[in-house]
CSV table of C-alpha atoms in Angstrom, one decimal:
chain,number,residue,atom,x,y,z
T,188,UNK,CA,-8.2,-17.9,-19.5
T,189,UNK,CA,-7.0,-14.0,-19.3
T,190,UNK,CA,-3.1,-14.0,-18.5
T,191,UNK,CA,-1.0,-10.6,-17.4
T,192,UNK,CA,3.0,-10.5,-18.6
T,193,UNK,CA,5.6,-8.4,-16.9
T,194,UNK,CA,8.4,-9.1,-19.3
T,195,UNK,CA,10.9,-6.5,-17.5
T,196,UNK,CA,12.0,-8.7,-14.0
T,197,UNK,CA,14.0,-5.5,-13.1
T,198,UNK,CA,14.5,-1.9,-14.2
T,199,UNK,CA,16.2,0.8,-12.5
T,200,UNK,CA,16.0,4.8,-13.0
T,201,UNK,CA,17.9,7.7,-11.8
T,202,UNK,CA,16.2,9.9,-9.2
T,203,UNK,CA,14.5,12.5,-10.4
T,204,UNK,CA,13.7,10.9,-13.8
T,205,UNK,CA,11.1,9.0,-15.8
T,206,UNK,CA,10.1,5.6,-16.1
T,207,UNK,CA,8.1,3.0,-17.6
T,208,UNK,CA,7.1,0.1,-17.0
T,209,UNK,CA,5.4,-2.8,-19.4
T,210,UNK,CA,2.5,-5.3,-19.4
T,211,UNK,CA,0.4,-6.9,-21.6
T,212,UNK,CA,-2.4,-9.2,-21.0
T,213,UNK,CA,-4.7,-11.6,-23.0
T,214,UNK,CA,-7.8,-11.7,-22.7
T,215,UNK,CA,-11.4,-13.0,-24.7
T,216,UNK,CA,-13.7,-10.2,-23.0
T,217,UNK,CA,-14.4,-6.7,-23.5
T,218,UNK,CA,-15.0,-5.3,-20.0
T,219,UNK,CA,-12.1,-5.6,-17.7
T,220,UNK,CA,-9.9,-3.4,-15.3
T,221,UNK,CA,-6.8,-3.4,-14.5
T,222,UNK,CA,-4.4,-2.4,-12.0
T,223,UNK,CA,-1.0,-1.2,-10.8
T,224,UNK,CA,0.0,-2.1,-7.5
T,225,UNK,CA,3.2,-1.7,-5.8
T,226,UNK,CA,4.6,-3.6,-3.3
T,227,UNK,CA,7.5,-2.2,-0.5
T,228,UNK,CA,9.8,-4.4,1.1
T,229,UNK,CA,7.0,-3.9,4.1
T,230,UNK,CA,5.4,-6.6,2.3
T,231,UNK,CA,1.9,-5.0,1.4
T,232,UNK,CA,0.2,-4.7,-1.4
T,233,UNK,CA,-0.6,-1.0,-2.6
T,234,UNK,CA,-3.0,-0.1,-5.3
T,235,UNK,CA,-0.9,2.5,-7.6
T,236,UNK,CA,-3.8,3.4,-10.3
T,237,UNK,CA,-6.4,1.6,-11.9
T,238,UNK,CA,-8.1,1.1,-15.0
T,239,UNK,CA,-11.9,0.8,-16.5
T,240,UNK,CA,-11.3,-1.5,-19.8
T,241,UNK,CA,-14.2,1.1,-21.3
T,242,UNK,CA,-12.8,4.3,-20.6
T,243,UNK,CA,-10.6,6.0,-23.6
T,244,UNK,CA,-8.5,8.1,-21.5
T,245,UNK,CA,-6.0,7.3,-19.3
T,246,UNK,CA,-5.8,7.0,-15.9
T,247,UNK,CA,-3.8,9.5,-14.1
T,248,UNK,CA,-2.6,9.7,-10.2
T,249,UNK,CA,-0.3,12.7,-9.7
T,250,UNK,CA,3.3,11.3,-10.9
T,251,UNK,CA,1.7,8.3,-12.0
T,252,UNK,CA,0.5,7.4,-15.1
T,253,UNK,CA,-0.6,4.5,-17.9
T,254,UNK,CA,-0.6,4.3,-21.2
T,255,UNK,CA,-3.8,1.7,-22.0
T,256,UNK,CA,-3.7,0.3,-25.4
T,257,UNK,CA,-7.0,-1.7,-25.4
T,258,UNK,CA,-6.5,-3.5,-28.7
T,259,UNK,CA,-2.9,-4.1,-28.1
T,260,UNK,CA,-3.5,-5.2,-24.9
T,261,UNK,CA,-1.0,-3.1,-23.6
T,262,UNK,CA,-1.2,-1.5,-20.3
T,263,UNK,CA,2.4,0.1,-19.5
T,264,UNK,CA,2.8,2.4,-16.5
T,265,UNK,CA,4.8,5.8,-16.8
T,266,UNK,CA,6.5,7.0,-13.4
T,267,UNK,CA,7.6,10.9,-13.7
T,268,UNK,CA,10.0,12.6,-11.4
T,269,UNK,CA,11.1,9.4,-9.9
T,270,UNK,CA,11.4,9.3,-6.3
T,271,UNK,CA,13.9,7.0,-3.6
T,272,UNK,CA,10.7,5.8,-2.6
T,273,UNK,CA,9.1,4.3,-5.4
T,274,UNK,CA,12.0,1.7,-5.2
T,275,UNK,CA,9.9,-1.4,-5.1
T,276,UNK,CA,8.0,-4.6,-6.8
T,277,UNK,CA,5.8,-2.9,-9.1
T,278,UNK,CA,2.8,-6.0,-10.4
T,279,UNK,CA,0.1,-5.3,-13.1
T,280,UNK,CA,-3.1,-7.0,-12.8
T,281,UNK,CA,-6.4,-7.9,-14.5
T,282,UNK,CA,-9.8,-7.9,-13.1
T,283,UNK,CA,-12.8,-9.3,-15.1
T,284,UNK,CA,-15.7,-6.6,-14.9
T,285,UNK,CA,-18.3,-9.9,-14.9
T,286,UNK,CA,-18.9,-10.6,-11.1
T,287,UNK,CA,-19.6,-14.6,-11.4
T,288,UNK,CA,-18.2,-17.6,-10.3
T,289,UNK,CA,-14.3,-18.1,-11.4
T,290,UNK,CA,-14.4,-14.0,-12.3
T,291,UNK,CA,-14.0,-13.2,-8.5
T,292,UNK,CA,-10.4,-12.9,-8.5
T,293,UNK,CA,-6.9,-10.6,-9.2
T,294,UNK,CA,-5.4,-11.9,-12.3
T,295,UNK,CA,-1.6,-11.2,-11.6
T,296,UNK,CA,1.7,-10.5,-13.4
T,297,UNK,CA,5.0,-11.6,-12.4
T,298,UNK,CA,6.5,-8.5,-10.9
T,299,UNK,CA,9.2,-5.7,-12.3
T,300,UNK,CA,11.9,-4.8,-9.5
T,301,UNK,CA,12.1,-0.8,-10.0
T,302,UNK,CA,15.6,0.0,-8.2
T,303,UNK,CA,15.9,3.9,-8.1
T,304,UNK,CA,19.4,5.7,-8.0
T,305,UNK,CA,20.3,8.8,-5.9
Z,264,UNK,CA,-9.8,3.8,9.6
Z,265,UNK,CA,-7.9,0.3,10.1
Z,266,UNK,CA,-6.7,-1.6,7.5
Z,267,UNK,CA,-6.4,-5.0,6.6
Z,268,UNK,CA,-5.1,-7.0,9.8
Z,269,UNK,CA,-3.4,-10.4,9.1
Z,270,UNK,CA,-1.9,-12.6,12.0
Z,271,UNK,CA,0.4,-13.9,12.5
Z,272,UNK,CA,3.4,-11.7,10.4
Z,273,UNK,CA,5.7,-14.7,10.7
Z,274,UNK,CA,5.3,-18.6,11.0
Z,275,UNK,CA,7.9,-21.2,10.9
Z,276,UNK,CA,6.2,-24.9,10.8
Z,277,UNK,CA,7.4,-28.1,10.1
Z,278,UNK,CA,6.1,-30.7,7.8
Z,279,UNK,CA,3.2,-32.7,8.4
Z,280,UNK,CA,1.9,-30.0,10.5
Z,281,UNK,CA,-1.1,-27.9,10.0
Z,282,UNK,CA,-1.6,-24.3,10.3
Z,283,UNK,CA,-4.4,-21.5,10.4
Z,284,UNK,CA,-3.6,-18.1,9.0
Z,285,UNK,CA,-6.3,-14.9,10.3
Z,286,UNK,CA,-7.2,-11.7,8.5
Z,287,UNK,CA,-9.7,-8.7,9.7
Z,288,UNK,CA,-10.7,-6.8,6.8
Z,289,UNK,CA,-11.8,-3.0,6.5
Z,290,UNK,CA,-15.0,-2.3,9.1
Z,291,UNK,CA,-17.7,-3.0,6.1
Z,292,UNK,CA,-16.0,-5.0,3.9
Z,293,UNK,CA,-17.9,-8.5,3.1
Z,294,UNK,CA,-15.5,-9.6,0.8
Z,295,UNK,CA,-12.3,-11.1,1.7
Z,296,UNK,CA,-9.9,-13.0,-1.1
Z,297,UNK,CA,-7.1,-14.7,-0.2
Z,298,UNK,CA,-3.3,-14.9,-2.1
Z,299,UNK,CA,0.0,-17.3,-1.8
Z,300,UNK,CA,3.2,-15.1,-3.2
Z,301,UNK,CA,6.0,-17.4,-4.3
Z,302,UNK,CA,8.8,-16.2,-6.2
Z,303,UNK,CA,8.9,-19.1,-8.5
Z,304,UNK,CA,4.9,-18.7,-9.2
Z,305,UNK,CA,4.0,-15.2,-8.0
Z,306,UNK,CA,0.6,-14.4,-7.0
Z,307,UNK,CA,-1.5,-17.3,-7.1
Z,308,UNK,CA,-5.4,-17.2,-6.1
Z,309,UNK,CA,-6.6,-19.2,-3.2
Z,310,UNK,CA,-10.1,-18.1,-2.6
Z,311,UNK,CA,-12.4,-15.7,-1.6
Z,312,UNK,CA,-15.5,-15.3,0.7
Z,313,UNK,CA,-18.7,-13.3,0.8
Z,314,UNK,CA,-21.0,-12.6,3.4
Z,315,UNK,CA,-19.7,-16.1,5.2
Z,316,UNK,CA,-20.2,-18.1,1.7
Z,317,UNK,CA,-17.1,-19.0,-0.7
Z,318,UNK,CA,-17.5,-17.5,-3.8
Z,319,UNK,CA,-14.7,-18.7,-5.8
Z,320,UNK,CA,-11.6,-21.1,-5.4
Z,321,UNK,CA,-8.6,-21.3,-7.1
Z,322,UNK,CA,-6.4,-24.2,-8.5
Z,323,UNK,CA,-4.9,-25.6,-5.0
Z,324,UNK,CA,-4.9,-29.0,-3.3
Z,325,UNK,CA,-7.7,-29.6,-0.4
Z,326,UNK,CA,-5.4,-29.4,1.8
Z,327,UNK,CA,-6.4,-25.7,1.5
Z,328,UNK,CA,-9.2,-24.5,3.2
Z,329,UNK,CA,-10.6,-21.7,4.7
Z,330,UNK,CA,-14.0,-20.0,6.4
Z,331,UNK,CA,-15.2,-17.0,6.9
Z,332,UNK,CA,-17.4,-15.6,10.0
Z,333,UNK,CA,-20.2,-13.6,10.8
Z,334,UNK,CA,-18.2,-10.6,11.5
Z,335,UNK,CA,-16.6,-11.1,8.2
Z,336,UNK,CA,-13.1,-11.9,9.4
Z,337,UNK,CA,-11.2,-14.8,7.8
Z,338,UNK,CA,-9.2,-18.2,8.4
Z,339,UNK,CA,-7.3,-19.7,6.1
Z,340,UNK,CA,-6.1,-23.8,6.7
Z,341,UNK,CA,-3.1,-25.6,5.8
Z,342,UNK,CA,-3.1,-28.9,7.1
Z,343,UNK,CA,-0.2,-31.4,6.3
Z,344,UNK,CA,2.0,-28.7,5.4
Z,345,UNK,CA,5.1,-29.3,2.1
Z,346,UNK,CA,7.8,-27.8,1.6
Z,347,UNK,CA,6.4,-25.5,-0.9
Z,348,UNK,CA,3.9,-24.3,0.8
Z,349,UNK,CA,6.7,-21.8,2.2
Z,350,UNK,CA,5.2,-18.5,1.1
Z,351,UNK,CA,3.9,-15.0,2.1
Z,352,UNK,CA,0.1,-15.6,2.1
Z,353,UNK,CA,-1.3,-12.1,1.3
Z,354,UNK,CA,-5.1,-11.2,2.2
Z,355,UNK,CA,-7.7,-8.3,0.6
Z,356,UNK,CA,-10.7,-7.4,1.6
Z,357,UNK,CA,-13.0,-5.2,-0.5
Z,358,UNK,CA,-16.0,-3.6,-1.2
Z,359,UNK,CA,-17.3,-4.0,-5.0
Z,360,UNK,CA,-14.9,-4.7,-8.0
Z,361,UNK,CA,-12.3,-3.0,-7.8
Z,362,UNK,CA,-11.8,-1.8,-4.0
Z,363,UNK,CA,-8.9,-4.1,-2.9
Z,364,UNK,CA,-7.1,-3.3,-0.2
Z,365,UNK,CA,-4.6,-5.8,1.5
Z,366,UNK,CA,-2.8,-6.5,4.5
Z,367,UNK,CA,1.0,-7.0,4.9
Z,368,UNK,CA,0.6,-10.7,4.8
Z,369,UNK,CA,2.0,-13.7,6.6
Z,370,UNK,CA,5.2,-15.0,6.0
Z,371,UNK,CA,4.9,-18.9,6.3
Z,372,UNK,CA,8.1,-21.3,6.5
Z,373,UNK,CA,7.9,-25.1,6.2
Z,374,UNK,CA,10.8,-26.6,7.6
């Protein structure tokens, strides 16, 4: 069974500067995505950047950005120019490319708080 | 465009009871998974649905339940609610893999 580790519960950054964030995951197959989503204190769930498990480079979305290490399984996200608003939960998540059966589902980390400093 | 429409935002129950949780997805979207968020556990799978049919189910008592209709909007069912079922049930709808969007979710509270 693929698994997702957050092992930073909290982290905080001055405004302005740069930040990253860890997760590794375990998993048996090759083809896989995964996924940075963010979560507010509004409650919902919003997709930060994403990941195809057989694409080399890294994903990129404006001051957002991973570093994906397929065969460390190592999937760390990289927030530049740190803003008050990106103050929030911050999950990684794994998504099996195979579309059957017990596949059909967000494989989730446990969370890093991100706490941003004027 | 709308996005993913869950009522109601807040629930307070008590135990024993039974409750139905509702979630419009994204016009065209014929998937629709559903999510518990617990601090102690995080984000835990509950199911999902596809054109009316569910397609997967995750590790939870029977006591969970839910349906999907034509116009592919969802229910989810608690029926004898515990104590730990306390939790902000999160729903997504999407279109293909990777498409997930979510709603805000409803906060649930078993007293």
């Amino acid at each position: 069974a693929q698994t997702v580790t957050q092992s930073q519960p909290e982290m905080s950054v001055q405004e302005a500067e740069t930040v990253t964030l860890s997760c590794t995951y375990d998993t048996s197959e090759s083809d896989y995505y995964l996924f940075w989503y963010k979560q507010p204190p509004s409650r919902q769930m919003i997709l930060v950047i994403r990941q195809e498990a057989y694409k080399q480079q890294n994903a990129t979305e404006n001051r957002f950005s991973v570093n994906f290490q397929k065969a460390a399984k190592s999937f760390s996200l990289k927030i530049s120019d740190s803003q008050l608003g990106d103050a929030a939960m911050y999950f990684c998540a794994y998504r099996s490319r195979t579309n059957a059966g017990n596949n059909r589902k967000l494989i989730w980390g446990l969370g890093t708080s991100l706490g941003v400093n004027p | 465009k709308a996005g993913v429409t869950q009522t109601p935002r807040y629930l307070i129950k008590t135990r024993g009871q039974q409750v139905t949780l509702s979630c419009s997805p994204i016009s065209g979207h014929r998937s629709v998974s559903w999510y518990q968020q617990t601090p102690g556990q995080g984000l835990q799978f509950l199911f999902e649905y596809f054109s009316e049919t569910q397609r997967n189910k995750g590790n939870f008592p029977g006591r969970f339940s839910g349906r999907q209709f034509s116009n592919s909007r969802s229910e989810m069912n608690v029926s004898t609610l515990e104590l730990g079922d306390s939790a902000l049930y999160l729903c997504a709808s999407s279109l293909g893999l990777t498409g997930y969007t979510f709603g805000s979710g409803t906060r649930l509270t078993v007293v």
